[in-house]
Amino acid sequence: MDENQTQPVPNNTRFALWLIVLAVIVVVGFAVNTQKKSEAIKIGLIFPLTGPVASLGENAKNGALLAYRGLETSLQGRFSLVFEDDHFDPKTAVTGFYKLVEKEKVHAVICFTSAPCSALAPLADERKIPLVAIASAPVQKDRGFVMRLEISTRKEAEKLLEFLTRKNYSNIASVVALQDGIQSGYEVLKANNDFSRKEVSSESIVPDQKDYRTVITKMLAKKPDAIFVGLLPGTAGVFGKQARELGYKGDFLGFNFVEGDETLQAAGGSLDGIIYTQAAEPSGWFSEAYKSTYGQTPGPGSAHSYDAITLLAQAVNQNAVSGTDIVNFLENVRNYSGALGVFDSIGNTHEFSVPLMLKTIKNGQFAPLAE
């Protein structure tokens, strides 16, 4: 036999080599899994904590903190929340996003309200950072890393149209802020033949307008028996008060945007009886926990941010740490029972089926509409 000829490896040696390889694979896999389970997770939250809709930002912050405090001790120890105040300004939101991503090294971001979320959506895709958008506008459309957690403006419009059909108004006037979420819902209203046929006046205004008397005077000349108030918290109340002062006696209608402490303060009772769409009442257990903690009932955004934190925590608990893994988890949420009620992730649309209802203002307080 040639001395240089390769000798066959004995079976027992080959088996030993396989055991070594298998052991290495197991050890490396265990180490990676352990690292995932011990990795510190940062969640960035960009909310309007000051500015014209500060009450909404405070609601959302309270809900997020309540969710964080409710996490299991082992999971809570791995989590940290980092807040940024966007003042309800898209440019400030962008600055906050870069700070959270580049300095804080967050794993995911939660944003609140349509304009800031619209500005952040392309950045989330660019940086591959999961963005949970509590926004009415379809900011998630054509985005790979954006998930929208809010009632659909299309569904809001359809719900309001059902109510309009029952009421059978003759003349409808509309005042609509140039804001993404409101505009997307209003477009659905306008596309309805019955609504467009009855709409006798439509006025588009900047979101922070304060004097509506000229607009209202033009509207009242058309003798509307209902006015669609497509305005934001605070400004909706100002509009209602000025309309009543100028002699308007008819009904008011709106979307979820009208709800906020700023509206009640500015309206001074003028919007009592308004009919508007909103996410369904929060789950009873959440309302009780919120009131026990903060001494008040949950407001708009509270349940949304609670569920956003809880969903992200569940993702991390299942070792979804990378941006892609987190998004994959959120895309496959089914029959989730949270503060907002029971909902699912809707197919490949990157949004959730958040339930909605009709609400009103009764005796100076927001309340479910008794239908």
mmCIF file of C-alpha atoms in Angstrom:
data_model
loop_
_atom_site.group_PDB
_atom_site.id
_atom_site.type_symbol
_atom_site.label_atom_id
_atom_site.label_comp_id
_atom_site.label_asym_id
_atom_site.label_seq_id
_atom_site.Cartn_x
_atom_site.Cartn_y
_atom_site.Cartn_z
ATOM 1 C CA MET A 1 0.000 0.000 0.000
ATOM 2 C CA ASP A 2 1.233 3.505 -0.802
ATOM 3 C CA GLU A 3 2.428 5.247 2.360
ATOM 4 C CA ASN A 4 0.733 8.504 1.247
ATOM 5 C CA GLN A 5 -2.653 6.896 0.654
ATOM 6 C CA THR A 6 -5.388 8.359 2.888
ATOM 7 C CA GLN A 7 -6.422 5.997 5.640
ATOM 8 C CA PRO A 8 -10.176 5.586 6.291
ATOM 9 C CA VAL A 9 -11.476 7.282 9.448
ATOM 10 C CA PRO A 10 -12.719 4.719 11.954
ATOM 11 C CA ASN A 11 -16.458 4.844 12.648
ATOM 12 C CA ASN A 12 -15.982 5.604 16.323
ATOM 13 C CA THR A 13 -13.729 8.575 15.481
ATOM 14 C CA ARG A 14 -16.238 9.867 12.937
ATOM 15 C CA PHE A 15 -19.017 9.587 15.519
ATOM 16 C CA ALA A 16 -16.921 11.509 18.042
ATOM 17 C CA LEU A 17 -16.357 14.305 15.517
ATOM 18 C CA TRP A 18 -20.088 14.565 14.883
ATOM 19 C CA LEU A 19 -20.723 14.796 18.612
ATOM 20 C CA ILE A 20 -18.224 17.652 18.878
ATOM 21 C CA VAL A 21 -19.857 19.526 15.974
ATOM 22 C CA LEU A 22 -23.306 18.987 17.468
ATOM 23 C CA ALA A 23 -22.119 20.212 20.859
ATOM 24 C CA VAL A 24 -20.689 23.365 19.289
ATOM 25 C CA ILE A 25 -23.987 24.040 17.491
ATOM 26 C CA VAL A 26 -25.970 23.556 20.697
ATOM 27 C CA VAL A 27 -23.640 25.782 22.730
ATOM 28 C CA VAL A 28 -23.629 28.551 20.120
ATOM 29 C CA GLY A 29 -27.416 28.350 19.721
ATOM 30 C CA PHE A 30 -27.901 28.462 23.476
ATOM 31 C CA ALA A 31 -25.551 31.435 23.755
ATOM 32 C CA VAL A 32 -27.401 33.346 21.025
ATOM 33 C CA ASN A 33 -30.774 32.525 22.576
ATOM 34 C CA THR A 34 -29.524 33.527 26.026
ATOM 35 C CA GLN A 35 -28.165 36.771 24.614
ATOM 36 C CA LYS A 36 -31.542 37.526 23.026
ATOM 37 C CA LYS A 37 -33.333 36.817 26.288
ATOM 38 C CA SER A 38 -30.981 39.048 28.280
ATOM 39 C CA GLU A 39 -30.581 41.896 25.796
ATOM 40 C CA ALA A 40 -31.773 45.242 27.132
ATOM 41 C CA ILE A 41 -34.672 46.601 25.087
ATOM 42 C CA LYS A 42 -35.373 50.301 24.595
ATOM 43 C CA ILE A 43 -38.674 51.605 23.268
ATOM 44 C CA GLY A 44 -38.873 55.215 22.097
ATOM 45 C CA LEU A 45 -42.152 57.105 22.447
ATOM 46 C CA ILE A 46 -42.723 60.356 20.551
ATOM 47 C CA PHE A 47 -45.810 62.064 21.984
ATOM 48 C CA PRO A 48 -47.209 65.652 22.079
ATOM 49 C CA LEU A 49 -46.526 66.206 25.780
ATOM 50 C CA THR A 50 -46.805 69.982 25.385
ATOM 51 C CA GLY A 51 -48.555 72.171 22.832
ATOM 52 C CA PRO A 52 -52.124 72.359 21.521
ATOM 53 C CA VAL A 53 -53.032 68.688 22.154
ATOM 54 C CA ALA A 54 -50.967 68.087 25.293
ATOM 55 C CA SER A 55 -53.856 66.316 27.037
ATOM 56 C CA LEU A 56 -53.741 63.594 24.366
ATOM 57 C CA GLY A 57 -50.003 63.175 24.805
ATOM 58 C CA GLU A 58 -50.434 62.876 28.555
ATOM 59 C CA ASN A 59 -53.143 60.243 28.047
ATOM 60 C CA ALA A 60 -50.820 58.216 25.839
ATOM 61 C CA LYS A 61 -47.883 58.544 28.229
ATOM 62 C CA ASN A 62 -50.026 57.383 31.148
ATOM 63 C CA GLY A 63 -51.206 54.339 29.211
ATOM 64 C CA ALA A 64 -47.659 53.386 28.220
ATOM 65 C CA LEU A 65 -46.370 53.678 31.788
ATOM 66 C CA LEU A 66 -49.298 51.633 33.095
ATOM 67 C CA ALA A 67 -48.438 48.863 30.626
ATOM 68 C CA TYR A 68 -44.763 48.987 31.568
ATOM 69 C CA ARG A 69 -45.514 48.693 35.282
ATOM 70 C CA GLY A 70 -47.733 45.704 34.567
ATOM 71 C CA LEU A 71 -45.027 43.658 32.846
ATOM 72 C CA GLU A 72 -43.609 40.598 34.557
ATOM 73 C CA THR A 73 -40.633 41.528 36.738
ATOM 74 C CA SER A 74 -38.160 39.605 34.582
ATOM 75 C CA LEU A 75 -39.391 41.306 31.409
ATOM 76 C CA GLN A 76 -39.715 44.737 33.007
ATOM 77 C CA GLY A 77 -36.061 44.508 34.022
ATOM 78 C CA ARG A 78 -35.066 44.253 30.373
ATOM 79 C CA PHE A 79 -37.305 47.088 29.217
ATOM 80 C CA SER A 80 -36.878 50.840 29.309
ATOM 81 C CA LEU A 81 -39.080 53.580 27.859
ATOM 82 C CA VAL A 82 -37.590 56.779 26.468
ATOM 83 C CA PHE A 83 -40.001 59.674 25.844
ATOM 84 C CA GLU A 84 -39.610 62.552 23.402
ATOM 85 C CA ASP A 85 -41.965 65.547 23.232
ATOM 86 C CA ASP A 86 -42.817 66.520 19.648
ATOM 87 C CA HIS A 87 -45.075 69.468 20.633
ATOM 88 C CA PHE A 88 -47.500 68.156 17.955
ATOM 89 C CA ASP A 89 -44.974 69.300 15.348
ATOM 90 C CA PRO A 90 -43.694 66.962 12.594
ATOM 91 C CA LYS A 91 -40.241 68.575 12.393
ATOM 92 C CA THR A 92 -39.740 68.198 16.129
ATOM 93 C CA ALA A 93 -40.910 64.593 15.842
ATOM 94 C CA VAL A 94 -38.227 63.926 13.217
ATOM 95 C CA THR A 95 -35.552 65.422 15.478
ATOM 96 C CA GLY A 96 -36.784 63.226 18.325
ATOM 97 C CA PHE A 97 -36.709 60.136 16.114
ATOM 98 C CA TYR A 98 -33.076 60.648 15.136
ATOM 99 C CA LYS A 99 -32.158 61.218 18.781
ATOM 100 C CA LEU A 100 -33.886 58.006 19.842
ATOM 101 C CA VAL A 101 -32.327 55.940 17.060
ATOM 102 C CA GLU A 102 -28.796 57.348 17.004
ATOM 103 C CA LYS A 103 -28.210 58.244 20.657
ATOM 104 C CA GLU A 104 -30.566 55.983 22.606
ATOM 105 C CA LYS A 105 -30.278 53.015 20.191
ATOM 106 C CA VAL A 106 -33.968 52.143 20.567
ATOM 107 C CA HIS A 107 -35.325 48.880 19.162
ATOM 108 C CA ALA A 108 -38.761 50.298 18.242
ATOM 109 C CA VAL A 109 -40.661 53.592 18.292
ATOM 110 C CA ILE A 110 -44.274 54.489 19.075
ATOM 111 C CA CYS A 111 -45.639 57.743 17.617
ATOM 112 C CA PHE A 112 -48.944 59.510 18.195
ATOM 113 C CA THR A 113 -51.191 61.587 15.875
ATOM 114 C CA SER A 114 -51.176 61.625 12.098
ATOM 115 C CA ALA A 115 -48.900 64.522 11.141
ATOM 116 C CA PRO A 116 -45.878 63.465 13.243
ATOM 117 C CA CYS A 117 -46.377 59.792 12.333
ATOM 118 C CA SER A 118 -46.563 60.672 8.627
ATOM 119 C CA ALA A 119 -43.198 62.405 8.910
ATOM 120 C CA LEU A 120 -41.642 59.442 10.723
ATOM 121 C CA ALA A 121 -42.951 56.616 8.522
ATOM 122 C CA PRO A 122 -40.323 56.900 5.745
ATOM 123 C CA LEU A 123 -37.551 57.235 8.332
ATOM 124 C CA ALA A 124 -38.674 54.036 10.050
ATOM 125 C CA ASP A 125 -38.372 52.151 6.768
ATOM 126 C CA GLU A 126 -35.025 53.764 6.000
ATOM 127 C CA ARG A 127 -33.562 52.783 9.387
ATOM 128 C CA LYS A 128 -35.487 49.488 9.617
ATOM 129 C CA ILE A 129 -36.889 50.523 12.989
ATOM 130 C CA PRO A 130 -40.395 49.186 13.802
ATOM 131 C CA LEU A 131 -42.800 52.113 14.183
ATOM 132 C CA VAL A 132 -46.158 51.586 15.881
ATOM 133 C CA ALA A 133 -48.225 54.533 14.668
ATOM 134 C CA ILE A 134 -51.219 55.605 16.740
ATOM 135 C CA ALA A 135 -52.541 57.636 13.831
ATOM 136 C CA SER A 136 -55.756 57.911 11.850
ATOM 137 C CA ALA A 137 -54.068 58.623 8.519
ATOM 138 C CA PRO A 138 -52.903 55.532 6.572
ATOM 139 C CA VAL A 139 -49.247 56.242 7.366
ATOM 140 C CA GLN A 140 -48.430 52.515 7.122
ATOM 141 C CA LYS A 141 -49.368 52.251 3.459
ATOM 142 C CA ASP A 142 -46.504 50.846 1.358
ATOM 143 C CA ARG A 143 -44.243 50.784 4.432
ATOM 144 C CA GLY A 144 -42.415 47.680 5.578
ATOM 145 C CA PHE A 145 -41.666 48.716 9.170
ATOM 146 C CA VAL A 146 -44.776 50.724 10.103
ATOM 147 C CA MET A 147 -47.794 49.214 11.888
ATOM 148 C CA ARG A 148 -50.858 51.442 12.436
ATOM 149 C CA LEU A 149 -52.758 50.973 15.703
ATOM 150 C CA GLU A 150 -55.873 53.132 15.402
ATOM 151 C CA ILE A 151 -59.390 52.981 14.052
ATOM 152 C CA SER A 152 -59.574 53.319 10.283
ATOM 153 C CA THR A 153 -60.780 56.679 8.972
ATOM 154 C CA ARG A 154 -62.633 54.749 6.265
ATOM 155 C CA LYS A 155 -64.475 52.797 8.949
ATOM 156 C CA GLU A 156 -65.120 56.042 10.841
ATOM 157 C CA ALA A 157 -66.656 57.615 7.752
ATOM 158 C CA GLU A 158 -68.781 54.536 7.072
ATOM 159 C CA LYS A 159 -70.022 54.524 10.677
ATOM 160 C CA LEU A 160 -70.907 58.207 10.503
ATOM 161 C CA LEU A 161 -72.649 57.734 7.150
ATOM 162 C CA GLU A 162 -74.858 55.036 8.690
ATOM 163 C CA PHE A 163 -75.916 57.553 11.332
ATOM 164 C CA LEU A 164 -76.527 60.253 8.706
ATOM 165 C CA THR A 165 -78.787 57.892 6.773
ATOM 166 C CA ARG A 166 -80.920 57.340 9.873
ATOM 167 C CA LYS A 167 -81.138 61.067 10.628
ATOM 168 C CA ASN A 168 -81.897 62.053 7.023
ATOM 169 C CA TYR A 169 -80.482 65.583 7.188
ATOM 170 C CA SER A 170 -81.398 67.927 4.330
ATOM 171 C CA ASN A 171 -78.388 70.261 4.208
ATOM 172 C CA ILE A 172 -74.908 69.493 5.525
ATOM 173 C CA ALA A 173 -72.032 71.952 5.842
ATOM 174 C CA SER A 174 -68.414 70.915 6.453
ATOM 175 C CA VAL A 175 -65.393 72.620 7.968
ATOM 176 C CA VAL A 176 -62.282 70.515 7.438
ATOM 177 C CA ALA A 177 -58.747 71.068 8.707
ATOM 178 C CA LEU A 178 -55.884 70.463 6.292
ATOM 179 C CA GLN A 179 -54.602 67.540 8.327
ATOM 180 C CA ASP A 180 -53.795 64.064 6.984
ATOM 181 C CA GLY A 181 -56.095 61.963 9.169
ATOM 182 C CA ILE A 182 -59.099 64.258 8.903
ATOM 183 C CA GLN A 183 -58.663 64.663 5.159
ATOM 184 C CA SER A 184 -58.499 60.898 4.556
ATOM 185 C CA GLY A 185 -61.789 60.360 6.399
ATOM 186 C CA TYR A 186 -63.475 63.345 4.769
ATOM 187 C CA GLU A 187 -62.584 62.001 1.315
ATOM 188 C CA VAL A 188 -64.622 58.884 2.111
ATOM 189 C CA LEU A 189 -67.583 61.045 3.155
ATOM 190 C CA LYS A 190 -67.335 63.079 -0.052
ATOM 191 C CA ALA A 191 -67.244 59.917 -2.158
ATOM 192 C CA ASN A 192 -70.657 58.937 -0.802
ATOM 193 C CA ASN A 193 -73.369 60.100 -3.219
ATOM 194 C CA ASP A 194 -75.940 60.870 -0.530
ATOM 195 C CA PHE A 195 -73.481 62.942 1.506
ATOM 196 C CA SER A 196 -72.123 64.873 -1.476
ATOM 197 C CA ARG A 197 -75.658 65.570 -2.722
ATOM 198 C CA LYS A 198 -76.657 67.071 0.635
ATOM 199 C CA GLU A 199 -73.426 68.978 1.273
ATOM 200 C CA VAL A 200 -74.221 72.652 0.660
ATOM 201 C CA SER A 201 -70.964 74.153 1.939
ATOM 202 C CA SER A 202 -67.383 72.948 2.477
ATOM 203 C CA GLU A 203 -64.576 75.025 3.953
ATOM 204 C CA SER A 204 -60.932 73.934 4.230
ATOM 205 C CA ILE A 205 -58.880 75.672 6.907
ATOM 206 C CA VAL A 206 -55.420 75.465 8.478
ATOM 207 C CA PRO A 207 -55.328 73.234 11.581
ATOM 208 C CA ASP A 208 -54.561 75.992 14.090
ATOM 209 C CA GLN A 209 -57.106 78.560 12.903
ATOM 210 C CA LYS A 210 -58.895 80.285 15.788
ATOM 211 C CA ASP A 211 -61.407 82.694 14.227
ATOM 212 C CA TYR A 212 -64.126 80.928 12.237
ATOM 213 C CA ARG A 213 -66.757 83.642 12.164
ATOM 214 C CA THR A 214 -66.345 84.476 8.478
ATOM 215 C CA VAL A 215 -66.495 80.777 7.571
ATOM 216 C CA ILE A 216 -69.519 80.209 9.815
ATOM 217 C CA THR A 217 -71.378 83.179 8.359
ATOM 218 C CA LYS A 218 -70.939 81.733 4.846
ATOM 219 C CA MET A 219 -72.145 78.344 6.063
ATOM 220 C CA LEU A 220 -75.230 79.658 7.828
ATOM 221 C CA ALA A 221 -76.316 81.418 4.643
ATOM 222 C CA LYS A 222 -76.857 77.902 3.220
ATOM 223 C CA LYS A 223 -79.154 76.978 6.147
ATOM 224 C CA PRO A 224 -77.501 73.685 7.183
ATOM 225 C CA ASP A 225 -79.245 71.427 9.684
ATOM 226 C CA ALA A 226 -75.954 69.624 10.394
ATOM 227 C CA ILE A 227 -72.296 70.688 10.359
ATOM 228 C CA PHE A 228 -69.434 68.220 10.028
ATOM 229 C CA VAL A 229 -66.670 69.517 12.307
ATOM 230 C CA GLY A 230 -63.451 68.078 10.899
ATOM 231 C CA LEU A 231 -61.226 69.845 13.387
ATOM 232 C CA LEU A 232 -58.702 68.989 16.096
ATOM 233 C CA PRO A 233 -59.100 69.133 19.896
ATOM 234 C CA GLY A 234 -59.423 72.709 21.082
ATOM 235 C CA THR A 235 -60.169 74.245 17.701
ATOM 236 C CA ALA A 236 -63.320 72.106 17.456
ATOM 237 C CA GLY A 237 -64.524 73.701 20.689
ATOM 238 C CA VAL A 238 -63.726 77.199 19.459
ATOM 239 C CA PHE A 239 -65.692 76.539 16.270
ATOM 240 C CA GLY A 240 -68.693 75.192 18.179
ATOM 241 C CA LYS A 241 -68.813 78.183 20.501
ATOM 242 C CA GLN A 242 -68.566 80.719 17.678
ATOM 243 C CA ALA A 243 -71.214 78.874 15.640
ATOM 244 C CA ARG A 244 -73.693 78.963 18.530
ATOM 245 C CA GLU A 245 -72.926 82.630 19.172
ATOM 246 C CA LEU A 246 -73.762 83.366 15.524
ATOM 247 C CA GLY A 247 -77.127 81.633 15.875
ATOM 248 C CA TYR A 248 -76.571 78.093 14.620
ATOM 249 C CA LYS A 249 -79.243 75.753 16.062
ATOM 250 C CA GLY A 250 -78.543 72.496 14.209
ATOM 251 C CA ASP A 251 -76.480 69.389 14.962
ATOM 252 C CA PHE A 252 -72.726 68.858 14.970
ATOM 253 C CA LEU A 253 -70.944 65.767 13.618
ATOM 254 C CA GLY A 254 -67.307 64.718 13.723
ATOM 255 C CA PHE A 255 -64.536 62.135 13.844
ATOM 256 C CA ASN A 256 -62.412 61.023 16.797
ATOM 257 C CA PHE A 257 -60.214 64.117 16.465
ATOM 258 C CA VAL A 258 -62.677 66.320 18.350
ATOM 259 C CA GLU A 259 -62.193 64.402 21.619
ATOM 260 C CA GLY A 260 -59.809 66.035 24.072
ATOM 261 C CA ASP A 261 -59.939 68.155 27.213
ATOM 262 C CA GLU A 262 -59.008 71.182 25.109
ATOM 263 C CA THR A 263 -62.286 70.827 23.186
ATOM 264 C CA LEU A 264 -64.438 70.768 26.316
ATOM 265 C CA GLN A 265 -62.657 73.794 27.747
ATOM 266 C CA ALA A 266 -63.002 75.838 24.558
ATOM 267 C CA ALA A 267 -66.565 74.764 23.743
ATOM 268 C CA GLY A 268 -68.133 75.875 27.008
ATOM 269 C CA GLY A 269 -71.058 73.505 26.439
ATOM 270 C CA SER A 270 -71.647 74.523 22.815
ATOM 271 C CA LEU A 271 -70.820 71.057 21.455
ATOM 272 C CA ASP A 272 -73.103 69.113 23.780
ATOM 273 C CA GLY A 273 -74.980 66.647 21.585
ATOM 274 C CA ILE A 274 -72.301 66.337 18.892
ATOM 275 C CA ILE A 275 -72.144 62.863 17.348
ATOM 276 C CA TYR A 276 -68.673 61.590 16.500
ATOM 277 C CA THR A 277 -66.752 58.372 15.904
ATOM 278 C CA GLN A 278 -64.175 57.021 18.333
ATOM 279 C CA ALA A 279 -62.444 53.787 19.284
ATOM 280 C CA ALA A 280 -64.744 51.573 21.336
ATOM 281 C CA GLU A 281 -64.745 52.084 25.093
ATOM 282 C CA PRO A 282 -61.609 50.584 26.696
ATOM 283 C CA SER A 283 -61.878 47.189 28.352
ATOM 284 C CA GLY A 284 -63.315 47.346 31.864
ATOM 285 C CA TRP A 285 -60.204 45.967 33.564
ATOM 286 C CA PHE A 286 -58.073 48.617 31.862
ATOM 287 C CA SER A 287 -60.406 51.469 32.823
ATOM 288 C CA GLU A 288 -60.367 50.306 36.449
ATOM 289 C CA ALA A 289 -56.573 50.023 36.540
ATOM 290 C CA TYR A 290 -56.161 53.417 34.880
ATOM 291 C CA LYS A 291 -58.562 55.165 37.256
ATOM 292 C CA SER A 292 -56.964 53.479 40.263
ATOM 293 C CA THR A 293 -53.539 54.707 39.149
ATOM 294 C CA TYR A 294 -54.310 58.190 37.832
ATOM 295 C CA GLY A 295 -57.589 59.099 39.520
ATOM 296 C CA GLN A 296 -59.413 59.671 36.237
ATOM 297 C CA THR A 297 -60.975 57.749 33.389
ATOM 298 C CA PRO A 298 -58.737 56.926 30.416
ATOM 299 C CA GLY A 299 -58.780 59.454 27.592
ATOM 300 C CA PRO A 300 -58.025 59.127 23.860
ATOM 301 C CA GLY A 301 -54.696 57.406 23.294
ATOM 302 C CA SER A 302 -54.426 55.769 26.719
ATOM 303 C CA ALA A 303 -55.584 52.312 25.651
ATOM 304 C CA HIS A 304 -53.695 52.547 22.349
ATOM 305 C CA SER A 305 -50.322 53.155 23.979
ATOM 306 C CA TYR A 306 -51.027 50.487 26.601
ATOM 307 C CA ASP A 307 -51.621 47.901 23.892
ATOM 308 C CA ALA A 308 -48.635 49.119 21.854
ATOM 309 C CA ILE A 309 -46.272 48.543 24.782
ATOM 310 C CA THR A 310 -47.849 45.197 25.655
ATOM 311 C CA LEU A 311 -47.621 43.936 22.069
ATOM 312 C CA LEU A 312 -43.967 44.949 21.808
ATOM 313 C CA ALA A 313 -43.273 43.266 25.144
ATOM 314 C CA GLN A 314 -44.907 40.070 23.887
ATOM 315 C CA ALA A 315 -42.752 40.220 20.765
ATOM 316 C CA VAL A 316 -39.581 40.561 22.814
ATOM 317 C CA ASN A 317 -40.692 37.790 25.158
ATOM 318 C CA GLN A 318 -40.762 35.535 22.091
ATOM 319 C CA ASN A 319 -37.180 36.541 21.228
ATOM 320 C CA ALA A 320 -38.209 39.036 18.525
ATOM 321 C CA VAL A 321 -35.444 41.585 19.010
ATOM 322 C CA SER A 322 -34.448 42.608 15.476
ATOM 323 C CA GLY A 323 -36.626 45.057 13.579
ATOM 324 C CA THR A 324 -37.675 42.390 11.094
ATOM 325 C CA ASP A 325 -38.579 39.905 13.829
ATOM 326 C CA ILE A 326 -40.672 42.486 15.699
ATOM 327 C CA VAL A 327 -42.595 43.434 12.558
ATOM 328 C CA ASN A 328 -43.162 39.763 11.722
ATOM 329 C CA PHE A 329 -44.614 39.219 15.181
ATOM 330 C CA LEU A 330 -46.943 42.228 14.877
ATOM 331 C CA GLU A 331 -48.080 41.146 11.409
ATOM 332 C CA ASN A 332 -49.282 37.848 12.845
ATOM 333 C CA VAL A 333 -51.234 39.072 15.887
ATOM 334 C CA ARG A 334 -54.559 37.248 16.078
ATOM 335 C CA ASN A 335 -57.456 37.541 18.509
ATOM 336 C CA TYR A 336 -55.482 39.876 20.758
ATOM 337 C CA SER A 337 -57.458 40.858 23.861
ATOM 338 C CA GLY A 338 -56.173 44.185 25.102
ATOM 339 C CA ALA A 339 -57.164 47.553 26.474
ATOM 340 C CA LEU A 340 -58.785 48.454 23.132
ATOM 341 C CA GLY A 341 -60.812 45.241 23.117
ATOM 342 C CA VAL A 342 -60.277 42.225 20.878
ATOM 343 C CA PHE A 343 -58.569 42.820 17.535
ATOM 344 C CA ASP A 344 -56.306 41.280 14.883
ATOM 345 C CA SER A 345 -53.577 42.320 12.529
ATOM 346 C CA ILE A 346 -55.284 42.727 9.145
ATOM 347 C CA GLY A 347 -53.592 40.611 6.496
ATOM 348 C CA ASN A 348 -50.686 42.419 4.863
ATOM 349 C CA THR A 349 -52.097 45.917 5.391
ATOM 350 C CA HIS A 350 -49.907 46.619 8.450
ATOM 351 C CA GLU A 351 -52.826 47.808 10.560
ATOM 352 C CA PHE A 352 -55.038 46.416 13.301
ATOM 353 C CA SER A 353 -58.818 45.928 13.346
ATOM 354 C CA VAL A 354 -59.438 48.302 16.267
ATOM 355 C CA PRO A 355 -63.191 48.340 17.128
ATOM 356 C CA LEU A 356 -65.059 51.664 16.994
ATOM 357 C CA MET A 357 -68.308 53.255 18.166
ATOM 358 C CA LEU A 358 -70.319 56.479 18.157
ATOM 359 C CA LYS A 359 -69.883 58.924 21.029
ATOM 360 C CA THR A 360 -71.307 62.269 22.071
ATOM 361 C CA ILE A 361 -70.797 65.067 24.578
ATOM 362 C CA LYS A 362 -73.372 64.954 27.346
ATOM 363 C CA ASN A 363 -73.457 67.419 30.229
ATOM 364 C CA GLY A 364 -70.001 68.632 29.310
ATOM 365 C CA GLN A 365 -68.463 65.123 29.237
ATOM 366 C CA PHE A 366 -67.526 62.693 26.473
ATOM 367 C CA ALA A 367 -69.818 59.663 26.614
ATOM 368 C CA PRO A 368 -70.917 56.679 24.502
ATOM 369 C CA LEU A 369 -73.963 57.404 22.339
ATOM 370 C CA ALA A 370 -77.020 55.464 23.488
ATOM 371 C CA GLU A 371 -78.292 54.025 20.201
#
